[in-house]
XYZ file of C-alpha atoms in Angstrom:
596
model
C -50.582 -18.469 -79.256
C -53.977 -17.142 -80.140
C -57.409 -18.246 -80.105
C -59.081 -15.591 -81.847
C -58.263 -15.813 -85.958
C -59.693 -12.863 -87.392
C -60.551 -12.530 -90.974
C -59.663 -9.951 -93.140
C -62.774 -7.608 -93.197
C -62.978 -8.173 -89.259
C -59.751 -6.769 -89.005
C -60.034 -4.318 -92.097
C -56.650 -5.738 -93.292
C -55.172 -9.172 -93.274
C -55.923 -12.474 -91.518
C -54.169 -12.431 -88.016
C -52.744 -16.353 -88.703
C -52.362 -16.798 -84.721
C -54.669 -19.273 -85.503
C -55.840 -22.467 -82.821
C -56.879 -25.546 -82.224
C -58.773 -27.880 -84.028
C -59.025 -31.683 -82.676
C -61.538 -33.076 -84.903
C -61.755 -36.567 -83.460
C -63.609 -37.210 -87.202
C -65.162 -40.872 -85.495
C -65.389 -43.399 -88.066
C -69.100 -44.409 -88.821
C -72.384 -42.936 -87.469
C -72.954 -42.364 -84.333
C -76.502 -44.186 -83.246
C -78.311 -43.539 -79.910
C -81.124 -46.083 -78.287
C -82.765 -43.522 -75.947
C -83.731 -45.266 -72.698
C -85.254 -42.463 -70.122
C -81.791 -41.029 -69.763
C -79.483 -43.751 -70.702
C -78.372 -43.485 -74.009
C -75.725 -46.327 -75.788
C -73.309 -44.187 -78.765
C -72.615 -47.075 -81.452
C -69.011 -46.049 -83.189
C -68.427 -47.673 -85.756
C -67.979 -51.309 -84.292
C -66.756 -49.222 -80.516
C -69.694 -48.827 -78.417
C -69.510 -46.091 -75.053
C -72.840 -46.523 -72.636
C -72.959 -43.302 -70.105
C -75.788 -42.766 -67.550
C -76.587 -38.634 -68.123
C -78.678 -36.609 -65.882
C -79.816 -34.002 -67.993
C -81.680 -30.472 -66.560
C -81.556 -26.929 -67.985
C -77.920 -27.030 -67.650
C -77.312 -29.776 -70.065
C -76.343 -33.404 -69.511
C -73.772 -34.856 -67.577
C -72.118 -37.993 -67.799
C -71.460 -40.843 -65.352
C -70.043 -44.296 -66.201
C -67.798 -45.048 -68.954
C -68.621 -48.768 -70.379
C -66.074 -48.659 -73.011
C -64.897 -47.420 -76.109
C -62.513 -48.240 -78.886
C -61.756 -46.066 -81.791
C -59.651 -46.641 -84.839
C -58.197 -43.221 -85.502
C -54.585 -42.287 -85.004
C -54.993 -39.650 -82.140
C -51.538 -39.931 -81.575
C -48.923 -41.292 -83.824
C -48.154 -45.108 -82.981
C -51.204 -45.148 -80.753
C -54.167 -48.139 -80.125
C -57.311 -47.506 -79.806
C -58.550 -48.487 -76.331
C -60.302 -51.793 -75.854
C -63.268 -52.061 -73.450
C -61.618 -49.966 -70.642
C -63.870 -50.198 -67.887
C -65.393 -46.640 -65.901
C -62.860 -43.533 -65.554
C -60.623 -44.607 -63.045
C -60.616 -43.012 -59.084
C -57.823 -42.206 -57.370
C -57.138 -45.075 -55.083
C -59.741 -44.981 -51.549
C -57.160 -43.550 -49.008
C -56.699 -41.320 -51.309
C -58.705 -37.806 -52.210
C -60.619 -38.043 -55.005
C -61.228 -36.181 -58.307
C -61.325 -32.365 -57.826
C -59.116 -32.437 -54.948
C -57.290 -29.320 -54.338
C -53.895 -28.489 -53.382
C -54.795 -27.610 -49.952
C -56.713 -31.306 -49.624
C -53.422 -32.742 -50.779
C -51.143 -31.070 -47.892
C -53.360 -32.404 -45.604
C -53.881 -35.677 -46.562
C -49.726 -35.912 -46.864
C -49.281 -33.885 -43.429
C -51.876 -36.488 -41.389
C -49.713 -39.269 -43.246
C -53.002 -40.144 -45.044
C -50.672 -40.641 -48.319
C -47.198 -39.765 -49.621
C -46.238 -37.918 -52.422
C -45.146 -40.934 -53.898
C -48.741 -42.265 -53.561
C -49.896 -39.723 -55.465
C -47.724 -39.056 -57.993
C -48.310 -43.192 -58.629
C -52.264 -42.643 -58.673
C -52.062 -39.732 -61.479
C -49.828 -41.797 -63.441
C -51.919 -44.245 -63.367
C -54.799 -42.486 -64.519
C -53.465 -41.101 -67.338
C -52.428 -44.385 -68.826
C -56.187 -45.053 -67.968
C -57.680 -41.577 -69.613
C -55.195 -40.154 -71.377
C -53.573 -43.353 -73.540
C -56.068 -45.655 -72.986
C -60.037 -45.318 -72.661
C -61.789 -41.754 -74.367
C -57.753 -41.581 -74.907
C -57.478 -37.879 -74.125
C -54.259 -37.612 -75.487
C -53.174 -34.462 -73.108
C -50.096 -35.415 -71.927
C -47.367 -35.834 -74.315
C -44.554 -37.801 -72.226
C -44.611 -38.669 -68.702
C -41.182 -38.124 -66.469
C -39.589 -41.603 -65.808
C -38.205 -39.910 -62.796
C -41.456 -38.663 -61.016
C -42.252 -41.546 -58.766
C -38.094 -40.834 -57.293
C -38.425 -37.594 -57.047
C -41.841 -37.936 -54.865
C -39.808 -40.069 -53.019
C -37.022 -38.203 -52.078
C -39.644 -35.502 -50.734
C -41.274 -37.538 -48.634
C -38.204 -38.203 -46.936
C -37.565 -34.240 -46.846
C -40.950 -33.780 -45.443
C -40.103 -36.437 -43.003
C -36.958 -35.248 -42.176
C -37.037 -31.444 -42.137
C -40.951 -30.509 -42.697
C -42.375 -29.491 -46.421
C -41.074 -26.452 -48.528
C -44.232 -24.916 -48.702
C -47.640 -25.559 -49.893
C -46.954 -27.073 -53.228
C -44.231 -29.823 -51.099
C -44.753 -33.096 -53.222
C -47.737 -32.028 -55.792
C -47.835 -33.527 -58.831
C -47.662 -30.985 -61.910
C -47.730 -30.956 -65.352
C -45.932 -28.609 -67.468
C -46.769 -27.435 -71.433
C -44.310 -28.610 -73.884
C -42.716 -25.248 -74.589
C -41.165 -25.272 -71.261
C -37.161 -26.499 -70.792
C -36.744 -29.195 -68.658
C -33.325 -30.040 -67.998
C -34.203 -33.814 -67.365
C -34.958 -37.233 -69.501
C -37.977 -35.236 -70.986
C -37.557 -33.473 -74.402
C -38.629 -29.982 -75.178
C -40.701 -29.410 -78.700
C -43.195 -27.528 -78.904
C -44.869 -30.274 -80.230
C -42.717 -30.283 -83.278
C -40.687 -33.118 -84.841
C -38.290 -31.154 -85.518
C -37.010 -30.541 -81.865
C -37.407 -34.279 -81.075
C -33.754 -35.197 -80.886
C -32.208 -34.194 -77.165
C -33.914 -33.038 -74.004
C -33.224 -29.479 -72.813
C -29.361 -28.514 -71.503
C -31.304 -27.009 -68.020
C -34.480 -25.984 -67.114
C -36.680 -23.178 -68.001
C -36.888 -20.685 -64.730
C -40.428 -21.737 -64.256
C -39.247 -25.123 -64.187
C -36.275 -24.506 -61.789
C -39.166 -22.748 -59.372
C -41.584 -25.302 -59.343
C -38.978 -27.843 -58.302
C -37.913 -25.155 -55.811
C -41.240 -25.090 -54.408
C -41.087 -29.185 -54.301
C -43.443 -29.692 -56.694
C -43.223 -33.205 -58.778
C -42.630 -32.464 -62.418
C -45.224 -35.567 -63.872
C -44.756 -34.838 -67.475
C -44.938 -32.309 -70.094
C -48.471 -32.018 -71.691
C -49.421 -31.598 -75.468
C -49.777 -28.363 -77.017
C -50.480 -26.382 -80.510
C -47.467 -27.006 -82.409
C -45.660 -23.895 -81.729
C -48.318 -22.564 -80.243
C -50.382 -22.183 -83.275
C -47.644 -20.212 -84.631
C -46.797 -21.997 -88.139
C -49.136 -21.089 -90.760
C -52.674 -20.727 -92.172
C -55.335 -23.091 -90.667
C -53.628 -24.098 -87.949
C -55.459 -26.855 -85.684
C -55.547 -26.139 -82.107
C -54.259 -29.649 -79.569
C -52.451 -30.655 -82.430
C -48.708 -31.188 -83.009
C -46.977 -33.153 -85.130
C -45.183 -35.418 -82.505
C -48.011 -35.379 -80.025
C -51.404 -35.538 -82.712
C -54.742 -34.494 -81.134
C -55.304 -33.078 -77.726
C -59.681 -33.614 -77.279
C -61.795 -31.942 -74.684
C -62.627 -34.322 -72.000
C -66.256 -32.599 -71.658
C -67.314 -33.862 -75.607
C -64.606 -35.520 -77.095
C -65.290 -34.498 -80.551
C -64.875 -30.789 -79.554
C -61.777 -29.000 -79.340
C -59.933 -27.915 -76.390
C -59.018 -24.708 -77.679
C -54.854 -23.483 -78.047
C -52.304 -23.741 -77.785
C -52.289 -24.694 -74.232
C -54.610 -27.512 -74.936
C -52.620 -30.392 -73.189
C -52.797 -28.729 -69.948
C -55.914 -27.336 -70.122
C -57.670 -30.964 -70.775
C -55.487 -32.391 -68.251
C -55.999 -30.635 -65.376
C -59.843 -30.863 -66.212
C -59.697 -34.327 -66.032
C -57.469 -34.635 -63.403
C -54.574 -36.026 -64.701
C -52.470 -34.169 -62.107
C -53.341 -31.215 -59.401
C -52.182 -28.241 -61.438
C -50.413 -27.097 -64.318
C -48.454 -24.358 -66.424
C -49.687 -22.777 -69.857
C -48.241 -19.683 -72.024
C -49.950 -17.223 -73.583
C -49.452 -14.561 -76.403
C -52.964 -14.089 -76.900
C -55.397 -16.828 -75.711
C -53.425 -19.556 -75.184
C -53.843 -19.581 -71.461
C -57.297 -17.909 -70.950
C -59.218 -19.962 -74.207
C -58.050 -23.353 -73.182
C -59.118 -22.427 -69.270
C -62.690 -21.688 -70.906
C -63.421 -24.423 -73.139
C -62.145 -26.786 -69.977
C -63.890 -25.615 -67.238
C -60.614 -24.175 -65.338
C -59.246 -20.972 -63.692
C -56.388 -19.528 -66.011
C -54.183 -17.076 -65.233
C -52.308 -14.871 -68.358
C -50.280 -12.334 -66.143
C -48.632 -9.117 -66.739
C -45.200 -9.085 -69.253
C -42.595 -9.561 -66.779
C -44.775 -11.178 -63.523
C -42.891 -14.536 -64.899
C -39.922 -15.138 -66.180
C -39.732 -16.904 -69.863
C -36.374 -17.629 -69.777
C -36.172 -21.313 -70.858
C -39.410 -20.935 -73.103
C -39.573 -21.653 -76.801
C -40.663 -18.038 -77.642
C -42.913 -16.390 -79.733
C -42.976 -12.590 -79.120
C -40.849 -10.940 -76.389
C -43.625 -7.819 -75.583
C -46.934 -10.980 -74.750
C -45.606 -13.892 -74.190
C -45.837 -15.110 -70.436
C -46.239 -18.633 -68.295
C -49.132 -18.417 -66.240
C -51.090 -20.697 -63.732
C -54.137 -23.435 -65.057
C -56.569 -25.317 -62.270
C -59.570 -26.012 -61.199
C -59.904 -23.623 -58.152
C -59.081 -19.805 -58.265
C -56.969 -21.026 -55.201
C -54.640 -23.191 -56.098
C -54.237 -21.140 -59.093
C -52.479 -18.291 -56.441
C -50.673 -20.861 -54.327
C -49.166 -21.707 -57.821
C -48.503 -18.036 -58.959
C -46.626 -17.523 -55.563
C -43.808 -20.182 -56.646
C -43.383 -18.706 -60.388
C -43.490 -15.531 -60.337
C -40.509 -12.636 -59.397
C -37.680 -11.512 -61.427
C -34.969 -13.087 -63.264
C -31.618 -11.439 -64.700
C -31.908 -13.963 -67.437
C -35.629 -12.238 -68.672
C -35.071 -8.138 -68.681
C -38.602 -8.005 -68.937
C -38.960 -9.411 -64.742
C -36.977 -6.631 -63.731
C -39.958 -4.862 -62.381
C -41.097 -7.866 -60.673
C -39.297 -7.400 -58.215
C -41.179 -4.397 -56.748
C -44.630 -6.087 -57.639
C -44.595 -9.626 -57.238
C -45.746 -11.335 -54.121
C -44.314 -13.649 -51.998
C -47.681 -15.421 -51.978
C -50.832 -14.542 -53.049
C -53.365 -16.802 -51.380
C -53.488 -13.881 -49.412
C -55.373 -12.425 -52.164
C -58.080 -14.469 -51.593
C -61.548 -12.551 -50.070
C -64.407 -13.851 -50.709
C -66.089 -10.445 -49.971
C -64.107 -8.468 -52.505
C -66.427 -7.712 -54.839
C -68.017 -4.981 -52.086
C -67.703 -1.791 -53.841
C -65.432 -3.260 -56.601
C -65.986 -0.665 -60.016
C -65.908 -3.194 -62.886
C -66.353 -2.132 -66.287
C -68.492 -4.128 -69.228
C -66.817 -4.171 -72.024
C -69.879 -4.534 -74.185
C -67.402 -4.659 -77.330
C -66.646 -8.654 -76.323
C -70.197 -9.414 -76.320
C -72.476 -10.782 -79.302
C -70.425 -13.815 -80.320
C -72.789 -16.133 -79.145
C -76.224 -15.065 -77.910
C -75.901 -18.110 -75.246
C -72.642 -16.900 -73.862
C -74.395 -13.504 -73.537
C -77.548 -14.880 -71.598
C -74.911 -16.308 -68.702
C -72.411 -12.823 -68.788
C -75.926 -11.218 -68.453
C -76.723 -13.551 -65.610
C -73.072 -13.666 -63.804
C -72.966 -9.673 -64.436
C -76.172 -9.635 -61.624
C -74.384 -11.982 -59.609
C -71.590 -9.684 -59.477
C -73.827 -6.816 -58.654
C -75.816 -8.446 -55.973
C -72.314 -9.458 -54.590
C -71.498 -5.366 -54.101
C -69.794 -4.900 -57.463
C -70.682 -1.168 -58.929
C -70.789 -1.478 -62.856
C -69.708 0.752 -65.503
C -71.831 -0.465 -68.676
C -70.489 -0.574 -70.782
C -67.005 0.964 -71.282
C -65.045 1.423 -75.155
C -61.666 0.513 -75.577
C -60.392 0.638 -78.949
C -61.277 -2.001 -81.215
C -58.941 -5.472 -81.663
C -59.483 -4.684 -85.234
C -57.870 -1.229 -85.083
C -54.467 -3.177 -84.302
C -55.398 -6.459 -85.164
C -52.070 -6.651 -87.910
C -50.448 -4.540 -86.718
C -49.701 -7.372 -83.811
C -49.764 -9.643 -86.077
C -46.742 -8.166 -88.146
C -44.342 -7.470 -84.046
C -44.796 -11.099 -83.747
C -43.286 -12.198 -87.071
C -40.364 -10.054 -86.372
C -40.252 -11.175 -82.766
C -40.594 -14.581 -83.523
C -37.874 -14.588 -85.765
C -35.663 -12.923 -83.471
C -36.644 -15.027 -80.283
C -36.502 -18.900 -82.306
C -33.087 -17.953 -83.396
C -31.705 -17.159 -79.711
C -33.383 -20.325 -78.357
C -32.518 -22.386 -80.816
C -28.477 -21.468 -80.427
C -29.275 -21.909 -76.871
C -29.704 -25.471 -76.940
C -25.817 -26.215 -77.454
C -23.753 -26.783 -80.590
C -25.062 -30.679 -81.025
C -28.381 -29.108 -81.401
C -29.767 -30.384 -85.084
C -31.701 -27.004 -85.800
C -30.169 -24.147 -85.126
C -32.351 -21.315 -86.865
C -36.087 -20.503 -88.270
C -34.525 -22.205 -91.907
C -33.640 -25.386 -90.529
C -37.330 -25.604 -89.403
C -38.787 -24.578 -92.449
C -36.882 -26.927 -94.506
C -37.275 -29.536 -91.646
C -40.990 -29.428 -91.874
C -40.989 -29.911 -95.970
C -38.520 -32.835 -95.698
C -40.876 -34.480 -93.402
C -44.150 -32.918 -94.957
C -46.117 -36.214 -94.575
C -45.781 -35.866 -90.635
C -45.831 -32.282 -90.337
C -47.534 -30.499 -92.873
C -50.159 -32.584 -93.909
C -53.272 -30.616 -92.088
C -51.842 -27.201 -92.073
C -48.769 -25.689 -93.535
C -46.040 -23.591 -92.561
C -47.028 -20.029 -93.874
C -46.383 -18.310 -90.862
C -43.032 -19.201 -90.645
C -42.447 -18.445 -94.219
C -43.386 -14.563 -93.483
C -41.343 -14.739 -90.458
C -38.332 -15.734 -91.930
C -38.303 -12.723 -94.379
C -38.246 -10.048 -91.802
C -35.344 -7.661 -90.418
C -34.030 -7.263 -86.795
C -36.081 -5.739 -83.990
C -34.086 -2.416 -85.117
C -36.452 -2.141 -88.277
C -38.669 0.970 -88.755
C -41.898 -0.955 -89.541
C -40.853 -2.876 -86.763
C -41.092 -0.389 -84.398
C -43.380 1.414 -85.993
C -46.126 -1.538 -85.209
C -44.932 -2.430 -82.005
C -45.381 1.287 -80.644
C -48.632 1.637 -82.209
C -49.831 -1.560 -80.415
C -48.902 -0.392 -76.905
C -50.457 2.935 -77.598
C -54.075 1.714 -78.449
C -54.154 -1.664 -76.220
C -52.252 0.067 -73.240
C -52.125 3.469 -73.126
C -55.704 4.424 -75.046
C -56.834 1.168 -73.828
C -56.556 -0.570 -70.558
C -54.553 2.186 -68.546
C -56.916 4.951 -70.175
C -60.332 2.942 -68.768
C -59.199 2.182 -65.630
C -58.006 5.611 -64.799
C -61.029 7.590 -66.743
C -63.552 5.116 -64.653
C -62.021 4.593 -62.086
C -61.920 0.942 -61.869
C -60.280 -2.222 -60.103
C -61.332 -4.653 -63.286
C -62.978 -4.818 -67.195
C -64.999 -7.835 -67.195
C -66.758 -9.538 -70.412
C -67.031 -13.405 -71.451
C -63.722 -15.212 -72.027
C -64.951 -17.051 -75.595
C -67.317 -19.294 -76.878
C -68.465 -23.036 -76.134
C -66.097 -25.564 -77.691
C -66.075 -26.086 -81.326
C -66.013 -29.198 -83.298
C -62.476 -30.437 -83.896
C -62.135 -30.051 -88.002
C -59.168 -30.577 -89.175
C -59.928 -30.212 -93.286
C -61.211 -26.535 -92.459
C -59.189 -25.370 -89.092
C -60.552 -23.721 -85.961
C -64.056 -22.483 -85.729
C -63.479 -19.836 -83.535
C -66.710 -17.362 -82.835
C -64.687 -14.741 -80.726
C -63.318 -13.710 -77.238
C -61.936 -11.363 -75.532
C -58.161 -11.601 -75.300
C -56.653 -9.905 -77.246
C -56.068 -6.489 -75.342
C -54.848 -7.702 -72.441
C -52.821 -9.840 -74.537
C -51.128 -6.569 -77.194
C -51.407 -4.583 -73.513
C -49.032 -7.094 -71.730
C -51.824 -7.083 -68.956
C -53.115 -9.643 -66.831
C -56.204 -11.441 -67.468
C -58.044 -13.826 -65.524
C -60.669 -16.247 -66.418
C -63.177 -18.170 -63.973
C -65.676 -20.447 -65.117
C -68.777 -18.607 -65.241
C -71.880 -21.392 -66.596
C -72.775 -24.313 -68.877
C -73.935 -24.207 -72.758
C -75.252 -27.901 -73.794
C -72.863 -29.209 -70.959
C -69.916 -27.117 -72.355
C -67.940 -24.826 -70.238
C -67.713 -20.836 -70.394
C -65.890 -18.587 -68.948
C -65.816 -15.303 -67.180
C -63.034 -13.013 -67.671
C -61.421 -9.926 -65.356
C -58.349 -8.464 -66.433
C -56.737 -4.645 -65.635
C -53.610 -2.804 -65.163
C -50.187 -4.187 -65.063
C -49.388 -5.779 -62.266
C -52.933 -5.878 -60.400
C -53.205 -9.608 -60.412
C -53.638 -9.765 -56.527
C -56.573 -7.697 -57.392
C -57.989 -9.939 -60.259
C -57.612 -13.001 -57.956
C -59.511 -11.878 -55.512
C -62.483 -11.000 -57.928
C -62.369 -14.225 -59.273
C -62.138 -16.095 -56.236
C -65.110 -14.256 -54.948
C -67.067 -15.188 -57.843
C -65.943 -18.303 -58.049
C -67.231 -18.897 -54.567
C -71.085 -18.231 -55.699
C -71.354 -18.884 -59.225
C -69.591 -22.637 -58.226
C -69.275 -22.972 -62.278
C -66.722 -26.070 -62.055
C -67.993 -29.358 -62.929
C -65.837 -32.140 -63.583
C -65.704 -33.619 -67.184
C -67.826 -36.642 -68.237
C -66.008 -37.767 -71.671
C -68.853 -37.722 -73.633
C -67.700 -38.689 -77.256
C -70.423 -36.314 -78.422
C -73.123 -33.529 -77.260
C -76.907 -34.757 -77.780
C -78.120 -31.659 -78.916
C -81.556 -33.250 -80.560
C -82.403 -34.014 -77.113
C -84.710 -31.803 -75.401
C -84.200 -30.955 -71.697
């Protein structure tokens, strides 16, 4: 849900609780290093991991994997890997890591590969990466009918030419999102671990539309970080810990932390998140991916395990600014089942590669929100650095601008998404048919302290318990909070700056580098910048921007409802000369005593 947990002097009331992810992968024993020029041998315990780096100003990167095996229950019922040999490769004929969606079409339109021969290679690599090896533990079930369905578009393809440009790409989808197949639907909870989904979630229904290969559903937050105090971000209670696959001990931020990690390490092509506030954006950031949060209503969330009806949204996470609009193109429009979409209809587009300029920042007015700044003075040094970029690229800059501060409705949002929650968990929950075990917010709470030793034993259920107090939507404090959030994020906020200053974007840094994984204390979070265009319900866009100690950060843009054609095409030219994107080296630590 969030990735920003304020205290309660930061927000001058009371902590926000839309707390994240914390992966802690706690290794047992000391960690030893033989230095050797720049090959270094990590002694776990009795596991041992040798990795060639090449280390500059930028930090180290990693090369060959010689093995690893850790005792430490990453995922319930799980062994640790045994000796696995380096991170696999996609098989010769076909593309290799970081291949886009556009290298894909090819490949399958020159008969290079099938679908099928794809959707078999990513499988196989994250049995290799993601259960076995630095054991990843991203994706939380893989669909027993993917290889069939890759099949049966092949022969469509051969038959009567692709759908369009996502035709037999492999996907992965975040754990919140219905499937109407053999896979379940949890949000990472135990509780909802009984029967799959009656029928998909609209995002779903239009991937498979679109002919993409639903390969699995990937780990997440449980509920989105949305249960109580000290909540862990990547972990759930049926899936356990989701690690970053640049430094395995770190955490890779919530509660989209399955998909984020995944499509890092290139477990699949692309991949769906959600977002209330930060669960697309932080997870993009700490993983070294484009993620797209877009307006309220750009998607539909019919079919979503819900948090709050006025932020919640599906949005697009990958490794290139362009297959992240290819993706939005399939998702987003209206749908009678969401009210919300009903303006979609007049501002969605058909497809938004066309978006896609790699000369738009010429004259672009972007305003520096200097407010999101001071979090981390390295994270500063590389907005100051990517803010020049942007400037020698044409962009005009308005430093800084001042929208109100998070802290000025930091509970307020925090008290619209108890009583939204409430509201929303109820509806899905009857949703799922009459044979349906839990069928409102109680059941979960006294689910969760029946089964305390699997569910509450890092975190409890706090959240929940204020939830389940509150009135209907119709309540005066209710409404009271909800208005006064739109008024200060929206209407003094975003629409107010972009209309006083004329603007086509507010850019600032997305977040921090990757924390530690703790799970005795919870997330470490230093701050970001989400949360308007989160409370707002306005897009927000983030691009990796630069390297900390071989972590990723990110870059974000975000506006007015509904400009996301604009935001793409600011990213995408950025993205084109900052080339931030490295692929992951699953290091199962960062050598910080070593100097460069």
């Amino acid at each position: 849900m969030q990735l920003c947990k304020r205290t309660t002097a930061e927000a001058g009331t009371r902590s926000k609780k839309i707390l994240p992810a914390l992966f802690s992968a706690v290794f047992i024993g000391a960690f030893t290093f033989a230095f050797n020029g720049h090959s270094q041998t990590a002694v776990i315990s009795d596991a041992w991991w040798t990795y060639q780096q090449d280390c500059n100003g930028d930090g180290c990167q990693a090369g060959t994997l010689a093995g690893l095996s850790l005792n430490h229950p990453f995922r319930a019922g799980a062994r640790p890997a045994e000796g696995l040999a380096a991170a696999p490769s996609l098989p010769p004929a076909l593309p290799q890591e970081e291949a886009t969606v556009a290298d894909l079409q090819a490949g399958m339109e020159a008969g290079k590969f099938s679908s099928a021969d794809l959707t078999r290679a990513y499988l196989d690599r994250i049995a290799k990466l993601d259960q076995g090896g630095p054991m990843l533990n991203a994706v939380l079930e893989r669909n027993p009918d993917a290889e069939s369905i890759a099949a049966a578009l092949d022969q469509e393809r051969k038959t009567r030419g692709p759908r369009g440009p996502l035709h037999g790409i492999p996907v992965l989808v975040k754990d919140n999102c219905d499937s109407g197949d053999r896979m379940l639907t949890t949000a990472g909870s135990l509780a909802l671990a009984s029967t799959p989904a009656p029928r998909d979630s609209t995002v779903v229904a239009r991937l498979r539309s679109a002919g993409a290969v639903l390969l699995g559903k990937t780990n997440l937050s449980e509920w989105a970080n949305f249960r109580g105090n000290r909540s862990i971000s990547g972990w759930s209670g049926r899936g356990g810990q989701t690690r970053n696959p640049y430094a395995l001990d770190r955490n890779p931020c919530g509660s989209s932390s399955g998909t984020g990690a995944a499509i890092s390490a290139n477990l699949a092509v692309i991949g769906i998140g959600t977002e209330t506030d930060g669960s697309i954006t932080c997870p993009a950031a700490f993983c070294g991916l484009a993620g797209l949060k877009p307006t309220v209503g750009l998607v539909s969330r019919t079919g979503i395990i819900p948090i709050s009806a006025t932020q919640d949204t599906a949005g697009p996470m990958t490794r290139t600014v362009a297959d992240l609009a290819t993706m939005l193109g399939a998702i987003a429009g209206p749908d009678v089942h969401d009210a919300a979409t009903g303006p979609a209809a007049r501002h969605a587009l058909a497809d938004y590669r066309s978006a896609l300029n790699p000369d738009a920042l010429k004259g672009a007015r972007l305003g520096v929100v200097r407010g999101y700044f001071g979090f981390h003075p390295g994270v500063d040094a590389l907005a100051e650095e990517a803010l020049k970029l942007l400037k020698d690229r044409g962009a005009i800059l308005v430093d800084p601008v001042k929208p109100p501060a998070d802290s000025t409705f930091g509970d307020a949002e925090y008290q619209v998404l108890l009583y939204e929650f409430k509201d929303g968990i109820n509806k899905y929950l009857a949703g799922r048919g009459t044979g349906f075990p839990m069928r409102k917010l109680e059941d979960l709470i006294e689910f969760n302290s029946t089964n305390r030793d699997r569910e509450l034993k890092w975190f409890g259920q706090e959240t929940f318990e204020e939830a389940v107090k509150k009135g209907p939507l119709t309540s005066a404090a209710y409404l009271k909070a909800r208005n006064h959030c739109r008024k200060l994020a929206r209407v003094q906020g975003i629409d107010t700056l972009m209309h006083t200053h004329r603007l086509d974007a507010l850019v600032s840094p997305t977040a921090q580098p990757a924390f530690v994984t703790d799970w005795l204390n919870g997330d470490h979070f230093g701050g970001s910048s989400t949360t308007l265009a989160a409370v707002a319900g306005c897009p927000h866009l983030t691009v990796p921007m630069g390297w900390i100690e071989g972590l990723p950060v990110g870059l974000s843009f975000y506006g007015g409802a509904w400009s996301e054609a604009r935001l793409i095409g600011l990213g995408y030219a950025f993205e084109q000369v900052a080339r931030a994107r490295r692929p992951p080296g699953f290091l199962p630590t960062l050598l910080l005593n070593q100097a460069h």
